[in-house]
Amino acid sequence: MFQINENYLKLPGSYLFSTIGKKVNAFMAANPDKKVIRLGIGDVTLPLAPAIIDAMHKAVDEMGSSDTFRGYAPDLGYEFLRSAIVKNDYNARGVDIAVDEIFVSDGAKSDSGNIGEIFGKNNKIAVCDPVYPVYVDSNAMEGRTGEYIAAQEKWSNVIYMPCTAENNFAPELPTETPDMIYLCFPNNPTGATITKDELQKWVDYALKVGAVIIYDAAYEAYISEENVPHTIYECEGAKACAIELRSFSKNAGFTGTRLGFTVVPKELKCGDVSLNALWARRHGTKFNGAPYIIQRAGEAVYSEAGKAQTKEQIAYYMNNAKVIREGLKDAGFTVFGGVNAPYIWLKTPDKMTSWEFFDYLLEKVNIVGTPGSGFGPSGEGYFRLTAFGSYENTLAAIERIKNM
């Protein structure tokens, strides 16, 4: 008889945002007269910028002509997009990344879940706590995390690096040596960042112990402060120890059109084995490429008009973040984040658990957020709100919270 991957049976419950969706849908079905404001999932609400839409229309027209029709995309992505990425995201910051070190995909979530396939099962992972759930769940599916300890909401074979108010939500170097280190800055869910000097310490540590860093830079476009690195490759030696994940979802609104990329430098090796070659083999075998139309849209993000228009959208969301952050402070909440990231991280009031506060907000003022415990044990007692709603809904939500 066939067998299943029993690692899936170890996973607790459903994916965090699936659970939230079910709870919200049940509330709305029971209360059809209530207007629910969603500030939970980090989904954008502004339409794609005009320059991007224009590029998509042009690409659609090309697909309707035999002279310009495109079929399967190249394994790593079209060179026009990869070259634009190299020029604007790396060369412009003084970083030397080659075109064949860029792997275009359908989003950072896919890549963050799939990247573990090129690593051995016995590698031990270290994650920030709280953390984006995909990092842990995907490693659990591959049998790398041990057993789930329900009472502690932890996995037995994962190194958790607590990120708390006491350490400014920045992890400290672990005392136990990991093989794979997951870092995300600006951070989801806390909105925290670290300086270039602090990130250099992680690069130096990884090189020293022989670990690889999986660096999620999906929110780099929201950085507003100086000395906060936009890419880990700003740090000396990073190309020998780090893989970087990037997304077009949050900087350009591609949540519904799906586009991202991963950088795997050729200098990154395990002994004599190139991780660039391994990921290229995996990519070519299991992925047929993001659609031509979407890749042309991605290229337009780097045009002068695209840069200006997406910058306006980022400013719109960060103004929402400011409204939320200052409004919550005025209402007496302890608040973090919202400066270099579109996420606001707040302490739950009156010693409520994060799920109790979720239920309270939903039932009393019809607002959806994300319970901090869904991101890991150190997230308990915290709650995440996103700035990706409309300005009008953001104002309305804060007024509701102030009047609770």
PDB file of N, CA and C in Angstrom, residues 15 23 32 49 87 97 111 127 135 141 144 164 171 175 206 209 252 254 258 280 329 340 346 354 361 369 404:
ATOM      1  N   TYR A  15      -2.640  26.167   8.552  1.00  0.00           N
ATOM      2  CA  TYR A  15      -1.788  27.339   8.388  1.00  0.00           C
ATOM      3  C   TYR A  15      -2.440  28.539   9.074  1.00  0.00           C
ATOM      4  N   LYS A  23     -12.206  31.725  10.920  1.00  0.00           N
ATOM      5  CA  LYS A  23     -12.856  32.412  12.044  1.00  0.00           C
ATOM      6  C   LYS A  23     -13.592  33.667  11.568  1.00  0.00           C
ATOM      7  N   PRO A  32     -24.088  39.271   9.347  1.00  0.00           N
ATOM      8  CA  PRO A  32     -24.010  39.862   8.005  1.00  0.00           C
ATOM      9  C   PRO A  32     -24.153  41.379   7.975  1.00  0.00           C
ATOM     10  N   ALA A  49       0.411  49.939 -10.330  1.00  0.00           N
ATOM     11  CA  ALA A  49       0.758  51.265 -10.838  1.00  0.00           C
ATOM     12  C   ALA A  49       0.553  51.334 -12.356  1.00  0.00           C
ATOM     13  N   LYS A  87      20.872  45.490 -11.921  1.00  0.00           N
ATOM     14  CA  LYS A  87      21.245  46.897 -12.045  1.00  0.00           C
ATOM     15  C   LYS A  87      20.657  47.746 -10.921  1.00  0.00           C
ATOM     16  N   ILE A  97      26.424  41.495  -8.081  1.00  0.00           N
ATOM     17  CA  ILE A  97      25.680  40.253  -8.261  1.00  0.00           C
ATOM     18  C   ILE A  97      25.573  39.998  -9.760  1.00  0.00           C
ATOM     19  N   ASP A 111       9.546  30.389  -2.693  1.00  0.00           N
ATOM     20  CA  ASP A 111      10.980  30.142  -2.566  1.00  0.00           C
ATOM     21  C   ASP A 111      11.382  29.838  -1.124  1.00  0.00           C
ATOM     22  N   VAL A 127      15.637  29.947  13.922  1.00  0.00           N
ATOM     23  CA  VAL A 127      14.670  30.938  13.456  1.00  0.00           C
ATOM     24  C   VAL A 127      14.462  32.008  14.520  1.00  0.00           C
ATOM     25  N   TYR A 135       8.668  29.451   7.241  1.00  0.00           N
ATOM     26  CA  TYR A 135      10.021  28.949   7.469  1.00  0.00           C
ATOM     27  C   TYR A 135       9.987  27.651   8.263  1.00  0.00           C
ATOM     28  N   MET A 141       7.663  19.892   7.269  1.00  0.00           N
ATOM     29  CA  MET A 141       7.201  19.001   6.203  1.00  0.00           C
ATOM     30  C   MET A 141       8.327  18.148   5.645  1.00  0.00           C
ATOM     31  N   ARG A 144      12.684  18.030   9.293  1.00  0.00           N
ATOM     32  CA  ARG A 144      13.900  18.631   9.836  1.00  0.00           C
ATOM     33  C   ARG A 144      13.711  19.222  11.225  1.00  0.00           C
ATOM     34  N   THR A 164      12.353  39.922  21.572  1.00  0.00           N
ATOM     35  CA  THR A 164      11.440  40.520  22.534  1.00  0.00           C
ATOM     36  C   THR A 164      11.731  42.009  22.688  1.00  0.00           C
ATOM     37  N   PRO A 171      17.344  39.249  17.136  1.00  0.00           N
ATOM     38  CA  PRO A 171      17.862  38.018  17.746  1.00  0.00           C
ATOM     39  C   PRO A 171      19.321  38.149  18.140  1.00  0.00           C
ATOM     40  N   THR A 175      23.455  30.080  21.154  1.00  0.00           N
ATOM     41  CA  THR A 175      24.506  29.349  21.869  1.00  0.00           C
ATOM     42  C   THR A 175      24.699  27.962  21.273  1.00  0.00           C
ATOM     43  N   ALA A 206      28.095  33.136  10.608  1.00  0.00           N
ATOM     44  CA  ALA A 206      27.776  32.053   9.675  1.00  0.00           C
ATOM     45  C   ALA A 206      29.037  31.530   8.997  1.00  0.00           C
ATOM     46  N   VAL A 209      31.023  29.348  11.639  1.00  0.00           N
ATOM     47  CA  VAL A 209      30.497  28.033  12.036  1.00  0.00           C
ATOM     48  C   VAL A 209      30.088  27.176  10.840  1.00  0.00           C
ATOM     49  N   ALA A 252       5.508  46.442  -4.960  1.00  0.00           N
ATOM     50  CA  ALA A 252       4.849  46.844  -6.205  1.00  0.00           C
ATOM     51  C   ALA A 252       3.435  46.290  -6.352  1.00  0.00           C
ATOM     52  N   PHE A 254       2.231  43.056  -6.273  1.00  0.00           N
ATOM     53  CA  PHE A 254       2.044  41.855  -7.091  1.00  0.00           C
ATOM     54  C   PHE A 254       1.462  40.675  -6.304  1.00  0.00           C
ATOM     55  N   ARG A 258       1.808  37.607  -8.704  1.00  0.00           N
ATOM     56  CA  ARG A 258       2.834  36.676  -8.271  1.00  0.00           C
ATOM     57  C   ARG A 258       4.150  36.813  -9.036  1.00  0.00           C
ATOM     58  N   ALA A 280      19.640  25.808  -9.378  1.00  0.00           N
ATOM     59  CA  ALA A 280      19.333  25.854 -10.808  1.00  0.00           C
ATOM     60  C   ALA A 280      18.747  24.524 -11.271  1.00  0.00           C
ATOM     61  N   LYS A 329      -0.901  54.394  20.223  1.00  0.00           N
ATOM     62  CA  LYS A 329      -0.206  55.011  21.361  1.00  0.00           C
ATOM     63  C   LYS A 329      -1.132  55.964  22.107  1.00  0.00           C
ATOM     64  N   ASN A 340      10.014  51.206   9.584  1.00  0.00           N
ATOM     65  CA  ASN A 340      10.713  50.673   8.421  1.00  0.00           C
ATOM     66  C   ASN A 340       9.972  49.492   7.794  1.00  0.00           C
ATOM     67  N   LEU A 346       1.972  45.215  18.613  1.00  0.00           N
ATOM     68  CA  LEU A 346       1.521  45.821  19.867  1.00  0.00           C
ATOM     69  C   LEU A 346       1.318  44.789  20.945  1.00  0.00           C
ATOM     70  N   SER A 354      -3.007  36.404  22.886  1.00  0.00           N
ATOM     71  CA  SER A 354      -3.141  37.011  21.568  1.00  0.00           C
ATOM     72  C   SER A 354      -4.409  36.539  20.851  1.00  0.00           C
ATOM     73  N   LEU A 361     -11.279  41.893  19.479  1.00  0.00           N
ATOM     74  CA  LEU A 361     -11.326  42.910  18.413  1.00  0.00           C
ATOM     75  C   LEU A 361     -12.379  42.565  17.362  1.00  0.00           C
ATOM     76  N   GLY A 369      -7.050  41.291  13.010  1.00  0.00           N
ATOM     77  CA  GLY A 369      -5.600  41.391  13.081  1.00  0.00           C
ATOM     78  C   GLY A 369      -5.024  39.990  13.115  1.00  0.00           C
ATOM     79  N   MET A 404     -13.250  51.708  22.152  1.00  0.00           N
ATOM     80  CA  MET A 404     -13.595  50.423  22.780  1.00  0.00           C
ATOM     81  C   MET A 404     -13.948  50.621  24.254  1.00  0.00           C
TER      82      MET A 404
END
